[in-house]
PDB file of N, CA and C in Angstrom:
ATOM      1  N   MET J   1     -30.963  97.517   1.759  1.00 88.00           N
ATOM      2  CA  MET J   1     -31.696  97.559   0.477  1.00 88.00           C
ATOM      3  C   MET J   1     -30.679  96.934  -0.622  1.00 88.00           C
ATOM      4  N   PHE J   2     -31.249  96.094  -1.605  1.00 93.00           N
ATOM      5  CA  PHE J   2     -30.457  95.292  -2.465  1.00 93.00           C
ATOM      6  C   PHE J   2     -30.917  95.625  -3.859  1.00 93.00           C
ATOM      7  N   VAL J   3     -30.003  95.913  -4.801  1.00 96.00           N
ATOM      8  CA  VAL J   3     -30.452  95.950  -6.174  1.00 96.00           C
ATOM      9  C   VAL J   3     -29.733  94.781  -7.251  1.00 96.00           C
ATOM     10  N   GLY J   4     -30.323  94.296  -7.914  1.00 95.00           N
ATOM     11  CA  GLY J   4     -29.973  93.199  -8.886  1.00 95.00           C
ATOM     12  C   GLY J   4     -30.164  93.780 -10.274  1.00 95.00           C
ATOM     13  N   THR J   5     -29.048  93.651 -11.042  1.00 95.00           N
ATOM     14  CA  THR J   5     -29.324  94.094 -12.614  1.00 95.00           C
ATOM     15  C   THR J   5     -28.961  92.695 -13.318  1.00 95.00           C
ATOM     16  N   LEU J   6     -29.525  92.849 -14.436  1.00 96.00           N
ATOM     17  CA  LEU J   6     -29.112  91.632 -15.402  1.00 96.00           C
ATOM     18  C   LEU J   6     -29.381  92.066 -16.762  1.00 96.00           C
ATOM     19  N   SER J   7     -28.365  91.940 -17.702  1.00 96.00           N
ATOM     20  CA  SER J   7     -28.431  92.107 -18.864  1.00 96.00           C
ATOM     21  C   SER J   7     -28.212  90.935 -19.850  1.00 96.00           C
ATOM     22  N   PHE J   8     -29.064  90.823 -21.036  1.00 94.00           N
ATOM     23  CA  PHE J   8     -29.109  89.743 -22.062  1.00 94.00           C
ATOM     24  C   PHE J   8     -28.629  90.439 -23.337  1.00 94.00           C
ATOM     25  N   ASP J   9     -27.593  89.682 -23.948  1.00 95.00           N
ATOM     26  CA  ASP J   9     -27.335  90.181 -25.260  1.00 95.00           C
ATOM     27  C   ASP J   9     -27.941  88.968 -26.194  1.00 95.00           C
ATOM     28  N   LEU J  10     -28.793  89.244 -26.895  1.00 95.00           N
ATOM     29  CA  LEU J  10     -29.478  88.540 -27.836  1.00 95.00           C
ATOM     30  C   LEU J  10     -29.200  88.416 -29.270  1.00 95.00           C
ATOM     31  N   LEU J  11     -29.131  87.472 -30.110  1.00 93.00           N
ATOM     32  CA  LEU J  11     -29.327  87.344 -31.400  1.00 93.00           C
ATOM     33  C   LEU J  11     -30.511  86.761 -31.847  1.00 93.00           C
ATOM     34  N   LEU J  12     -31.153  87.792 -32.751  1.00 92.00           N
ATOM     35  CA  LEU J  12     -32.573  87.557 -32.991  1.00 92.00           C
ATOM     36  C   LEU J  12     -32.418  86.420 -34.425  1.00 92.00           C
ATOM     37  N   GLY J  13     -33.592  85.904 -34.355  1.00 85.00           N
ATOM     38  CA  GLY J  13     -33.710  84.927 -35.711  1.00 85.00           C
ATOM     39  C   GLY J  13     -33.850  85.548 -36.731  1.00 85.00           C
ATOM     40  N   ASP J  14     -34.646  85.179 -37.793  1.00 86.00           N
ATOM     41  CA  ASP J  14     -34.846  85.705 -39.191  1.00 86.00           C
ATOM     42  C   ASP J  14     -35.359  87.246 -39.114  1.00 86.00           C
ATOM     43  N   VAL J  15     -34.624  88.078 -38.873  1.00 88.00           N
ATOM     44  CA  VAL J  15     -35.427  89.698 -38.663  1.00 88.00           C
ATOM     45  C   VAL J  15     -34.629  90.476 -39.637  1.00 88.00           C
ATOM     46  N   ARG J  16     -35.243  91.012 -40.553  1.00 89.00           N
ATOM     47  CA  ARG J  16     -34.684  91.855 -41.608  1.00 89.00           C
ATOM     48  C   ARG J  16     -35.086  93.435 -41.531  1.00 89.00           C
ATOM     49  N   SER J  17     -35.623  93.948 -40.477  1.00 91.00           N
ATOM     50  CA  SER J  17     -35.918  95.317 -40.272  1.00 91.00           C
ATOM     51  C   SER J  17     -35.867  95.540 -38.880  1.00 91.00           C
ATOM     52  N   LEU J  18     -35.849  96.895 -38.521  1.00 90.00           N
ATOM     53  CA  LEU J  18     -36.135  97.381 -37.218  1.00 90.00           C
ATOM     54  C   LEU J  18     -37.521  97.106 -36.664  1.00 90.00           C
ATOM     55  N   LYS J  19     -38.572  97.088 -37.502  1.00 90.00           N
ATOM     56  CA  LYS J  19     -39.887  96.785 -37.205  1.00 90.00           C
ATOM     57  C   LYS J  19     -40.076  95.500 -36.801  1.00 90.00           C
ATOM     58  N   GLU J  20     -39.507  94.522 -37.437  1.00 91.00           N
ATOM     59  CA  GLU J  20     -39.585  93.089 -37.156  1.00 91.00           C
ATOM     60  C   GLU J  20     -38.829  93.020 -35.949  1.00 91.00           C
ATOM     61  N   LYS J  21     -37.648  93.406 -35.594  1.00 91.00           N
ATOM     62  CA  LYS J  21     -36.971  93.555 -34.246  1.00 91.00           C
ATOM     63  C   LYS J  21     -37.950  93.994 -33.219  1.00 91.00           C
ATOM     64  N   ARG J  22     -38.528  94.994 -33.418  1.00 92.00           N
ATOM     65  CA  ARG J  22     -39.510  95.460 -32.254  1.00 92.00           C
ATOM     66  C   ARG J  22     -40.477  94.446 -31.878  1.00 92.00           C
ATOM     67  N   SER J  23     -40.861  93.653 -33.049  1.00 90.00           N
ATOM     68  CA  SER J  23     -41.978  92.786 -32.922  1.00 90.00           C
ATOM     69  C   SER J  23     -41.645  91.560 -31.989  1.00 90.00           C
ATOM     70  N   VAL J  24     -40.351  91.383 -31.864  1.00 92.00           N
ATOM     71  CA  VAL J  24     -39.743  90.286 -31.171  1.00 92.00           C
ATOM     72  C   VAL J  24     -39.336  90.612 -29.891  1.00 92.00           C
ATOM     73  N   VAL J  25     -38.722  91.849 -30.001  1.00 93.00           N
ATOM     74  CA  VAL J  25     -38.125  92.525 -28.457  1.00 93.00           C
ATOM     75  C   VAL J  25     -39.608  92.741 -27.533  1.00 93.00           C
ATOM     76  N   ARG J  26     -40.438  93.718 -27.970  1.00 94.00           N
ATOM     77  CA  ARG J  26     -41.422  94.211 -27.187  1.00 94.00           C
ATOM     78  C   ARG J  26     -42.192  92.913 -26.410  1.00 94.00           C
ATOM     79  N   PRO J  27     -42.433  91.818 -26.940  1.00 95.00           N
ATOM     80  CA  PRO J  27     -43.274  90.910 -26.083  1.00 95.00           C
ATOM     81  C   PRO J  27     -42.311  90.320 -24.868  1.00 95.00           C
ATOM     82  N   ILE J  28     -41.122  90.135 -25.174  1.00 95.00           N
ATOM     83  CA  ILE J  28     -40.158  89.702 -24.128  1.00 95.00           C
ATOM     84  C   ILE J  28     -40.158  90.547 -23.119  1.00 95.00           C
ATOM     85  N   ILE J  29     -39.925  92.114 -23.283  1.00 95.00           N
ATOM     86  CA  ILE J  29     -40.003  93.081 -22.538  1.00 95.00           C
ATOM     87  C   ILE J  29     -41.323  92.833 -21.601  1.00 95.00           C
ATOM     88  N   ALA J  30     -42.579  92.918 -22.245  1.00 96.00           N
ATOM     89  CA  ALA J  30     -43.674  92.941 -21.535  1.00 96.00           C
ATOM     90  C   ALA J  30     -43.940  91.717 -20.606  1.00 96.00           C
ATOM     91  N   GLU J  31     -43.416  90.517 -21.145  1.00 95.00           N
ATOM     92  CA  GLU J  31     -43.664  89.321 -20.341  1.00 95.00           C
ATOM     93  C   GLU J  31     -42.963  89.486 -19.071  1.00 95.00           C
ATOM     94  N   LEU J  32     -41.677  89.899 -19.282  1.00 96.00           N
ATOM     95  CA  LEU J  32     -40.844  89.971 -18.131  1.00 96.00           C
ATOM     96  C   LEU J  32     -41.164  91.237 -17.059  1.00 96.00           C
ATOM     97  N   GLN J  33     -41.854  92.365 -17.457  1.00 95.00           N
ATOM     98  CA  GLN J  33     -42.572  93.255 -16.699  1.00 95.00           C
ATOM     99  C   GLN J  33     -43.699  92.705 -15.923  1.00 95.00           C
ATOM    100  N   ARG J  34     -44.577  92.031 -16.714  1.00 95.00           N
ATOM    101  CA  ARG J  34     -45.881  91.535 -16.269  1.00 95.00           C
ATOM    102  C   ARG J  34     -45.657  90.298 -15.212  1.00 95.00           C
ATOM    103  N   LYS J  35     -44.730  89.367 -15.489  1.00 95.00           N
ATOM    104  CA  LYS J  35     -44.606  88.328 -14.482  1.00 95.00           C
ATOM    105  C   LYS J  35     -43.749  88.670 -13.264  1.00 95.00           C
ATOM    106  N   TYR J  36     -42.664  89.405 -13.488  1.00 93.00           N
ATOM    107  CA  TYR J  36     -41.811  89.467 -12.415  1.00 93.00           C
ATOM    108  C   TYR J  36     -41.968  90.999 -11.865  1.00 93.00           C
ATOM    109  N   ALA J  37     -42.560  91.888 -12.165  1.00 91.00           N
ATOM    110  CA  ALA J  37     -42.419  93.233 -11.834  1.00 91.00           C
ATOM    111  C   ALA J  37     -41.106  94.053 -11.630  1.00 91.00           C
ATOM    112  N   VAL J  38     -40.249  93.794 -12.717  1.00 95.00           N
ATOM    113  CA  VAL J  38     -39.102  94.299 -12.913  1.00 95.00           C
ATOM    114  C   VAL J  38     -39.121  95.588 -13.883  1.00 95.00           C
ATOM    115  N   SER J  39     -38.192  96.315 -13.707  1.00 95.00           N
ATOM    116  CA  SER J  39     -37.932  97.374 -14.680  1.00 95.00           C
ATOM    117  C   SER J  39     -37.008  96.885 -15.651  1.00 95.00           C
ATOM    118  N   VAL J  40     -37.404  97.121 -17.031  1.00 96.00           N
ATOM    119  CA  VAL J  40     -36.724  96.414 -17.991  1.00 96.00           C
ATOM    120  C   VAL J  40     -36.845  97.197 -19.370  1.00 96.00           C
ATOM    121  N   ALA J  41     -35.870  97.310 -20.061  1.00 95.00           N
ATOM    122  CA  ALA J  41     -35.906  98.296 -21.486  1.00 95.00           C
ATOM    123  C   ALA J  41     -34.870  97.569 -22.367  1.00 95.00           C
ATOM    124  N   GLU J  42     -35.117  97.908 -23.556  1.00 94.00           N
ATOM    125  CA  GLU J  42     -33.950  97.552 -24.590  1.00 94.00           C
ATOM    126  C   GLU J  42     -32.884  98.682 -24.367  1.00 94.00           C
ATOM    127  N   VAL J  43     -31.456  98.292 -24.261  1.00 92.00           N
ATOM    128  CA  VAL J  43     -30.527  99.200 -23.660  1.00 92.00           C
ATOM    129  C   VAL J  43     -29.369  99.415 -24.574  1.00 92.00           C
ATOM    130  N   ASP J  44     -29.237  98.750 -25.730  1.00 89.00           N
ATOM    131  CA  ASP J  44     -28.070  98.607 -26.541  1.00 89.00           C
ATOM    132  C   ASP J  44     -28.411  97.944 -27.923  1.00 89.00           C
ATOM    133  N   HIS J  45     -27.624  98.379 -28.914  1.00 85.00           N
ATOM    134  CA  HIS J  45     -27.819  97.611 -30.320  1.00 85.00           C
ATOM    135  C   HIS J  45     -29.232  97.952 -31.160  1.00 85.00           C
ATOM    136  N   MET J  46     -29.592  99.260 -30.657  1.00 85.00           N
ATOM    137  CA  MET J  46     -30.959  99.589 -31.050  1.00 85.00           C
ATOM    138  C   MET J  46     -30.978  99.736 -32.529  1.00 85.00           C
ATOM    139  N   ASP J  47     -30.024 100.259 -33.239  1.00 87.00           N
ATOM    140  CA  ASP J  47     -29.874 100.404 -34.535  1.00 87.00           C
ATOM    141  C   ASP J  47     -29.531  98.912 -35.355  1.00 87.00           C
ATOM    142  N   LEU J  48     -29.192  97.932 -34.712  1.00 88.00           N
ATOM    143  CA  LEU J  48     -29.053  96.708 -35.505  1.00 88.00           C
ATOM    144  C   LEU J  48     -30.078  95.854 -35.520  1.00 88.00           C
ATOM    145  N   HIS J  49     -30.650  95.222 -36.848  1.00 87.00           N
ATOM    146  CA  HIS J  49     -31.632  94.340 -36.955  1.00 87.00           C
ATOM    147  C   HIS J  49     -31.620  93.031 -36.279  1.00 87.00           C
ATOM    148  N   ARG J  50     -30.619  92.446 -35.890  1.00 91.00           N
ATOM    149  CA  ARG J  50     -30.470  91.078 -35.480  1.00 91.00           C
ATOM    150  C   ARG J  50     -29.736  91.101 -34.068  1.00 91.00           C
ATOM    151  N   ARG J  51     -29.402  92.082 -33.447  1.00 94.00           N
ATOM    152  CA  ARG J  51     -28.992  91.887 -32.268  1.00 94.00           C
ATOM    153  C   ARG J  51     -29.823  92.971 -31.210  1.00 94.00           C
ATOM    154  N   ALA J  52     -29.920  92.543 -30.064  1.00 93.00           N
ATOM    155  CA  ALA J  52     -30.568  93.223 -29.106  1.00 93.00           C
ATOM    156  C   ALA J  52     -29.953  93.143 -27.467  1.00 93.00           C
ATOM    157  N   VAL J  53     -29.800  94.121 -26.759  1.00 96.00           N
ATOM    158  CA  VAL J  53     -29.384  93.975 -25.388  1.00 96.00           C
ATOM    159  C   VAL J  53     -30.535  94.442 -24.526  1.00 96.00           C
ATOM    160  N   ILE J  54     -31.162  93.718 -23.687  1.00 96.00           N
ATOM    161  CA  ILE J  54     -32.163  94.048 -22.812  1.00 96.00           C
ATOM    162  C   ILE J  54     -31.652  94.097 -21.384  1.00 96.00           C
ATOM    163  N   GLY J  55     -32.090  94.988 -20.721  1.00 96.00           N
ATOM    164  CA  GLY J  55     -31.416  95.184 -19.384  1.00 96.00           C
ATOM    165  C   GLY J  55     -32.738  95.364 -18.621  1.00 96.00           C
ATOM    166  N   LEU J  56     -32.365  94.816 -17.252  1.00 96.00           N
ATOM    167  CA  LEU J  56     -33.456  94.753 -16.265  1.00 96.00           C
ATOM    168  C   LEU J  56     -32.904  94.997 -14.962  1.00 96.00           C
ATOM    169  N   ALA J  57     -33.768  95.690 -13.967  1.00 96.00           N
ATOM    170  CA  ALA J  57     -33.395  95.859 -12.443  1.00 96.00           C
ATOM    171  C   ALA J  57     -34.340  95.357 -11.653  1.00 96.00           C
ATOM    172  N   VAL J  58     -34.023  94.906 -10.371  1.00 96.00           N
ATOM    173  CA  VAL J  58     -35.176  94.532  -9.385  1.00 96.00           C
ATOM    174  C   VAL J  58     -34.437  95.250  -7.997  1.00 96.00           C
ATOM    175  N   VAL J  59     -35.311  95.749  -7.218  1.00 94.00           N
ATOM    176  CA  VAL J  59     -34.842  96.250  -5.875  1.00 94.00           C
ATOM    177  C   VAL J  59     -35.784  95.398  -4.797  1.00 94.00           C
ATOM    178  N   SER J  60     -35.157  94.992  -3.682  1.00 92.00           N
ATOM    179  CA  SER J  60     -35.559  94.308  -2.583  1.00 92.00           C
ATOM    180  C   SER J  60     -34.757  94.494  -1.463  1.00 92.00           C
ATOM    181  N   GLY J  61     -35.394  94.379  -0.152  1.00 90.00           N
ATOM    182  CA  GLY J  61     -34.835  94.381   1.000  1.00 90.00           C
ATOM    183  C   GLY J  61     -34.077  92.907   1.362  1.00 90.00           C
ATOM    184  N   ASP J  62     -34.348  91.777   0.456  1.00 88.00           N
ATOM    185  CA  ASP J  62     -34.081  90.528   0.607  1.00 88.00           C
ATOM    186  C   ASP J  62     -33.173  90.071  -0.417  1.00 88.00           C
ATOM    187  N   ALA J  63     -31.819  89.845  -0.475  1.00 89.00           N
ATOM    188  CA  ALA J  63     -31.021  89.368  -1.101  1.00 89.00           C
ATOM    189  C   ALA J  63     -31.393  88.192  -2.035  1.00 89.00           C
ATOM    190  N   GLY J  64     -31.944  86.950  -1.252  1.00 90.00           N
ATOM    191  CA  GLY J  64     -32.483  85.933  -1.723  1.00 90.00           C
ATOM    192  C   GLY J  64     -33.550  86.023  -2.790  1.00 90.00           C
ATOM    193  N   HIS J  65     -34.465  87.187  -2.566  1.00 93.00           N
ATOM    194  CA  HIS J  65     -35.466  87.240  -3.474  1.00 93.00           C
ATOM    195  C   HIS J  65     -34.976  87.793  -4.661  1.00 93.00           C
ATOM    196  N   ILE J  66     -34.082  88.839  -4.809  1.00 94.00           N
ATOM    197  CA  ILE J  66     -33.473  89.310  -5.981  1.00 94.00           C
ATOM    198  C   ILE J  66     -32.694  87.996  -6.794  1.00 94.00           C
ATOM    199  N   THR J  67     -32.027  87.356  -6.092  1.00 93.00           N
ATOM    200  CA  THR J  67     -31.331  86.063  -6.917  1.00 93.00           C
ATOM    201  C   THR J  67     -32.316  85.221  -7.587  1.00 93.00           C
ATOM    202  N   ASP J  68     -33.381  84.864  -6.874  1.00 94.00           N
ATOM    203  CA  ASP J  68     -34.545  83.996  -7.427  1.00 94.00           C
ATOM    204  C   ASP J  68     -35.364  84.783  -8.585  1.00 94.00           C
ATOM    205  N   VAL J  69     -35.420  86.012  -8.417  1.00 95.00           N
ATOM    206  CA  VAL J  69     -36.155  86.746  -9.519  1.00 95.00           C
ATOM    207  C   VAL J  69     -35.066  86.917 -10.785  1.00 95.00           C
ATOM    208  N   LEU J  70     -34.152  87.232 -10.472  1.00 96.00           N
ATOM    209  CA  LEU J  70     -33.104  87.082 -11.662  1.00 96.00           C
ATOM    210  C   LEU J  70     -32.767  85.835 -12.497  1.00 96.00           C
ATOM    211  N   ASP J  71     -32.849  84.712 -11.627  1.00 95.00           N
ATOM    212  CA  ASP J  71     -32.800  83.286 -12.075  1.00 95.00           C
ATOM    213  C   ASP J  71     -33.793  83.117 -13.109  1.00 95.00           C
ATOM    214  N   ARG J  72     -35.139  83.498 -12.498  1.00 95.00           N
ATOM    215  CA  ARG J  72     -36.325  83.211 -13.328  1.00 95.00           C
ATOM    216  C   ARG J  72     -36.377  84.018 -14.686  1.00 95.00           C
ATOM    217  N   CYS J  73     -35.952  85.279 -14.533  1.00 95.00           N
ATOM    218  CA  CYS J  73     -35.941  86.023 -15.926  1.00 95.00           C
ATOM    219  C   CYS J  73     -34.974  85.483 -16.795  1.00 95.00           C
ATOM    220  N   GLU J  74     -33.873  85.044 -16.434  1.00 95.00           N
ATOM    221  CA  GLU J  74     -32.880  84.540 -17.067  1.00 95.00           C
ATOM    222  C   GLU J  74     -33.296  83.212 -17.883  1.00 95.00           C
ATOM    223  N   ARG J  75     -33.975  82.327 -17.216  1.00 94.00           N
ATOM    224  CA  ARG J  75     -34.585  81.090 -17.864  1.00 94.00           C
ATOM    225  C   ARG J  75     -35.773  81.469 -18.641  1.00 94.00           C
ATOM    226  N   LEU J  76     -36.462  82.543 -18.392  1.00 95.00           N
ATOM    227  CA  LEU J  76     -37.666  83.018 -19.331  1.00 95.00           C
ATOM    228  C   LEU J  76     -36.931  83.439 -20.793  1.00 95.00           C
ATOM    229  N   VAL J  77     -36.005  84.202 -20.736  1.00 94.00           N
ATOM    230  CA  VAL J  77     -35.391  84.656 -22.077  1.00 94.00           C
ATOM    231  C   VAL J  77     -34.735  83.549 -22.725  1.00 94.00           C
ATOM    232  N   ALA J  78     -34.168  82.659 -21.755  1.00 94.00           N
ATOM    233  CA  ALA J  78     -33.362  81.654 -22.730  1.00 94.00           C
ATOM    234  C   ALA J  78     -34.127  80.649 -23.317  1.00 94.00           C
ATOM    235  N   ALA J  79     -35.327  80.362 -22.761  1.00 93.00           N
ATOM    236  CA  ALA J  79     -36.293  79.704 -23.367  1.00 93.00           C
ATOM    237  C   ALA J  79     -37.160  80.083 -24.592  1.00 93.00           C
ATOM    238  N   ARG J  80     -36.966  81.430 -24.939  1.00 91.00           N
ATOM    239  CA  ARG J  80     -37.718  82.011 -26.008  1.00 91.00           C
ATOM    240  C   ARG J  80     -36.829  81.337 -27.179  1.00 91.00           C
ATOM    241  N   PRO J  81     -37.823  80.815 -28.202  1.00 91.00           N
ATOM    242  CA  PRO J  81     -37.261  80.147 -29.303  1.00 91.00           C
ATOM    243  C   PRO J  81     -36.980  81.101 -30.469  1.00 91.00           C
ATOM    244  N   GLU J  82     -37.449  82.206 -30.422  1.00 90.00           N
ATOM    245  CA  GLU J  82     -37.033  83.170 -31.367  1.00 90.00           C
ATOM    246  C   GLU J  82     -35.692  83.898 -31.232  1.00 90.00           C
ATOM    247  N   VAL J  83     -35.136  83.755 -30.145  1.00 91.00           N
ATOM    248  CA  VAL J  83     -33.877  84.423 -29.816  1.00 91.00           C
ATOM    249  C   VAL J  83     -32.705  83.488 -29.413  1.00 91.00           C
ATOM    250  N   GLU J  84     -31.475  83.895 -29.546  1.00 91.00           N
ATOM    251  CA  GLU J  84     -30.420  82.990 -29.111  1.00 91.00           C
ATOM    252  C   GLU J  84     -29.743  83.993 -27.953  1.00 91.00           C
ATOM    253  N   LEU J  85     -29.693  83.505 -26.868  1.00 93.00           N
ATOM    254  CA  LEU J  85     -29.166  84.144 -25.730  1.00 93.00           C
ATOM    255  C   LEU J  85     -27.544  84.082 -25.661  1.00 93.00           C
ATOM    256  N   LEU J  86     -26.890  85.117 -26.088  1.00 94.00           N
ATOM    257  CA  LEU J  86     -25.426  84.897 -26.244  1.00 94.00           C
ATOM    258  C   LEU J  86     -24.714  84.911 -25.185  1.00 94.00           C
ATOM    259  N   SER J  87     -25.147  85.974 -24.174  1.00 94.00           N
ATOM    260  CA  SER J  87     -24.488  86.097 -23.001  1.00 94.00           C
ATOM    261  C   SER J  87     -25.393  86.900 -21.904  1.00 94.00           C
ATOM    262  N   THR J  88     -25.077  86.636 -20.639  1.00 94.00           N
ATOM    263  CA  THR J  88     -25.551  87.517 -19.610  1.00 94.00           C
ATOM    264  C   THR J  88     -24.826  88.206 -18.709  1.00 94.00           C
ATOM    265  N   ARG J  89     -25.100  89.214 -18.265  1.00 96.00           N
ATOM    266  CA  ARG J  89     -24.291  89.894 -17.113  1.00 96.00           C
ATOM    267  C   ARG J  89     -25.173  90.312 -16.035  1.00 96.00           C
ATOM    268  N   ARG J  90     -24.568  89.757 -14.773  1.00 95.00           N
ATOM    269  CA  ARG J  90     -25.459  89.980 -13.552  1.00 95.00           C
ATOM    270  C   ARG J  90     -24.722  90.860 -12.831  1.00 95.00           C
ATOM    271  N   ARG J  91     -25.165  91.808 -11.977  1.00 94.00           N
ATOM    272  CA  ARG J  91     -24.851  92.435 -11.099  1.00 94.00           C
ATOM    273  C   ARG J  91     -25.527  92.590  -9.710  1.00 94.00           C
ATOM    274  N   PHE J  92     -24.906  92.668  -8.609  1.00 92.00           N
ATOM    275  CA  PHE J  92     -25.600  92.627  -7.406  1.00 92.00           C
ATOM    276  C   PHE J  92     -25.113  93.940  -6.678  1.00 92.00           C
ATOM    277  N   HIS J  93     -25.813  94.725  -5.946  1.00 89.00           N
ATOM    278  CA  HIS J  93     -25.442  96.032  -5.289  1.00 89.00           C
ATOM    279  C   HIS J  93     -26.065  95.970  -3.952  1.00 89.00           C
ATOM    280  N   GLY J  94     -25.069  96.002  -3.039  1.00 84.00           N
ATOM    281  CA  GLY J  94     -25.942  96.144  -1.478  1.00 84.00           C
ATOM    282  C   GLY J  94     -25.553  97.289  -0.917  1.00 84.00           C
ATOM    283  N   ASP J  95     -25.922  97.377   0.284  1.00 75.00           N
ATOM    284  CA  ASP J  95     -25.712  98.584   1.119  1.00 75.00           C
ATOM    285  C   ASP J  95     -24.291  99.088   1.381  1.00 75.00           C
ATOM    286  N   GLU J  96     -23.347  98.121   1.050  1.00 72.00           N
ATOM    287  CA  GLU J  96     -21.914  98.431   1.218  1.00 72.00           C
ATOM    288  C   GLU J  96     -21.224  99.222  -0.010  1.00 72.00           C
ATOM    289  N   ASP J  97     -22.184  99.143  -1.026  1.00 64.00           N
ATOM    290  CA  ASP J  97     -21.585  99.761  -2.437  1.00 64.00           C
ATOM    291  C   ASP J  97     -21.681 101.195  -2.452  1.00 64.00           C
TER     292      ASP J  97
END
């Protein structure tokens, strides 16, 4: 069994309230869940208007499948025009961990 995790540090565009922030972050989370069947949530900077950290995890018996899913998720978030992807952090956990 393999587990892959990925976190995105995002700078949001013209956002002036936490309500506006939710209207940007929620569709990203929903699309990741729908398209790639990953577990995903906002995990940090919840009290800041223009910053968000989204974390996701995927479990599989095939390491190549995890790499493929994480690559696709990263491309999806990077292509969103309403956010700027500041950094990503990828971790991979196998049976030896």
